[in-house]
Amino acid sequence: MCGIVGYVGPQQAQGVVIDGLRRLEYRGYDSAGVALVVQGGTVVTAKKAGKLANLEKVLADSPLPASTTGIGHTRWATHGPPTDVNAHPHDGNAHRIALVHNGIIENFADLRARLEADDHVLVSQTDTEVVAHLVELQVQSGEDLTTAMQRVCQQLEGAFTLVAVDSQDPDRVVAARRNSPLVVGVGEGEYFVGSDVAAFISHTREALELGQDQVVTITRDGVEITDFDGRPAQGRRFHVDWDLSAAEKDGHDWFMRKEIFEQPRAVADSLLGRRTRAGLLQLDEMRLSDDEIRDVDKIIIIACGTSFYAGMVAKYAIEHWTRVPVEVELASEFRYRDPILDYSTLIVAISQSGETADTLQAIRHARTQRSKVLAICNTNGSTIPRESDAVIYTHAGPEIGVASTKGFLTQLVACYLLALYVAQVKGTRYGDEINQVMGQLEAMPDHIETVLSASESVYALAREHLDTRSVLFLGRHAGYPVALEGALKLKELAYLHAEGFAAGELKHGPIALIEEGLPVLCVVPPRGRDQLHEKMLSGIQEVRARGARTICLAEEGDTRIEPYADVLIRLPQVPTLLQPLVAIVPLQLFACELASALGHDVDQPRNLAKSVTVE
Ligand code: AGP
């Protein structure tokens, strides 16, 4: 989710690029940099960890020469912590080109090994620097920057937006994209590239949308688009009629809504690069040895809020695939119960921000008891992963909305990957079984898109509940944490009483809450596990018989649910353990729309902070 700007034209490029990066700050980042092509054949670069102000101080202390061609970048760290060295732009050993990148290069380790075998010296921990060396190799062999970019893109696997300049070609900026955002700004004798229109909207509202696997070259004279083989291609011209605020939200009214719709991409990105060429799972940030994993005889997941509910879903998957007992604990309770820990207990700390004080204190306590700690985190270089023995980073990109959505789904993906990895090491699942689940996971982005395509009906349903003061959520098995998370979304956004229950628990008390017209959202498990499905149906019948309005989420083809559902929201048919990835999406949409219709600040709900750094 990095921010990217490129410019060529009559203006001073540094000012245009820095202004563009400032308009992309909303995306969240941890370092920034610029590169300018100076007449006479040099590229000059300035880059700095931290906020844009840090870079601007560097530029004030050591001004760069005048230039009318330049690129800039705000980095959201994926490979390598946020440091000056890892900040973009990157270059090769000849310092002839400068390149910035957004996305994940899946095969960067193999490419890096080949470069180092050819005596290339790489100084950063990023996948981006590998691409810079490859592009520089091509231009040094005599190819122009456009051809060089085409050649290199053919070698890359993964999702990427690349932008580069060449010191020997001062009036050209070349960019490329695959499964990652890039738009072209069309000005009067000047052209821009950006990760979204916010990068250049203050200069021009004329833009070009690019297609998949395309290379775009901008010069003062115009725009040229090709595919990765160099064949001419077309972009789609459009006029940007959004204001800046809407541009930052990709046209959505709230960051949270934008992030709900980013979930297919976030899940796909979080699955990238997780398998070796031999098909084995690899978790490159996992620094626990196979022996240490084989010694694990208990897993305790600690987290707060939405991340805690992700841990509850993970319990079902980890226990099913690894047969290792899993406890899921609220971080704020964990260390006060004097837990029984030792070296064979693996602590899994789940945190989107990586700064939650309750979770941080819990892992510090666990480490005093000699337990190993593995963090699942979305924020590279944050405190919790820094204080852990191993990390699995999610690749959701920055999550701006306080109410977590894509953070939750990518946490589930990371938990599934952890479970499969432990199963692979412990041998509790065969390789073909693991590959089957990986294939099912890789199909989930499309299933999430399917659910999102029905968002308007969920919005209409939400607006029917403007006067509702209480809502219940029911679920069983992996659907139970989904019910709890759905209730939390409604609490934190619509400020109304919402409570999730294990459906089997109703008859032990909560059913007394049921009264005429009370909305009860029911997460119906797939039919594959009939005992579970049947039990859920009887729970739904019980509440409906007492006047509840049953809003049921059930898979396509489930006709048994129809007589008991006052409202039916269809889900794609997916395996039981993976159903939370699709079942939570209508509940996110419901809460977001109801809060918006109520006039609440969806992105900054009252009393809440994005990262709770106090206990
Ligand atoms: C979720 O919508 C809330 N913002 C909150 O419950 C959050 O999940 C919790 O504070 C944990 O945050 P973390 O994942 O950054 O540790």
XYZ file of N, CA and C and ligand atoms in Angstrom, residues 304-307 350-354 356 402-404 411 488-489 492 612, ligand 1:
70
model
N -6.342 -9.055 21.651
C -7.442 -8.217 22.147
C -8.442 -8.002 21.018
N -9.674 -7.716 21.387
C -10.698 -7.271 20.447
C -10.844 -8.169 19.239
N -10.851 -7.549 18.096
C -11.037 -8.291 16.846
C -9.947 -9.326 16.653
N -8.731 -8.991 17.072
C -7.611 -9.932 16.921
C -7.821 -11.153 17.802
N -1.411 -12.039 18.392
C -2.010 -11.490 17.169
C -2.294 -10.014 17.390
N -1.750 -9.172 16.533
C -1.961 -7.728 16.682
C -1.783 -7.019 15.349
N -2.807 -6.307 14.894
C -2.710 -5.551 13.658
C -1.680 -4.431 13.788
N -1.756 -3.691 14.869
C -0.878 -2.521 15.045
C 0.517 -2.889 15.526
N 0.595 -4.017 16.287
C 1.871 -4.394 16.886
C 2.256 -3.528 18.064
N -0.296 -2.811 20.772
C -1.307 -2.921 21.829
C -0.653 -3.275 23.156
N -10.589 2.743 12.272
C -10.351 2.182 13.618
C -10.937 0.780 13.721
N -12.082 0.565 13.119
C -12.709 -0.766 13.164
C -11.993 -1.667 12.168
N -11.414 -2.731 12.692
C -10.568 -3.598 11.861
C -11.414 -4.473 10.943
N -5.378 -11.653 9.265
C -4.956 -12.404 10.452
C -5.420 -13.858 10.343
N -19.163 -7.129 17.768
C -18.208 -6.061 18.116
C -18.274 -4.939 17.082
N -18.332 -5.282 15.822
C -18.436 -4.261 14.758
C -19.640 -3.364 14.991
N -19.052 -1.079 18.150
C -18.063 0.008 18.038
C -18.431 1.017 16.960
N -4.394 0.720 20.907
C -4.587 1.002 22.340
C -3.266 0.757 23.054
C -11.325 -3.825 16.267
O -12.256 -3.305 15.327
C -10.888 -2.779 17.261
N -10.278 -1.675 16.592
C -10.062 -3.363 18.403
O -10.821 -4.361 19.030
C -8.698 -3.991 17.983
O -8.918 -5.178 17.293
C -7.909 -4.309 19.273
O -7.678 -3.098 19.966
C -6.582 -5.011 18.998
O -5.755 -4.179 18.225
P -4.429 -4.828 17.569
O -4.898 -5.881 16.625
O -3.765 -3.674 16.879
O -3.599 -5.398 18.671
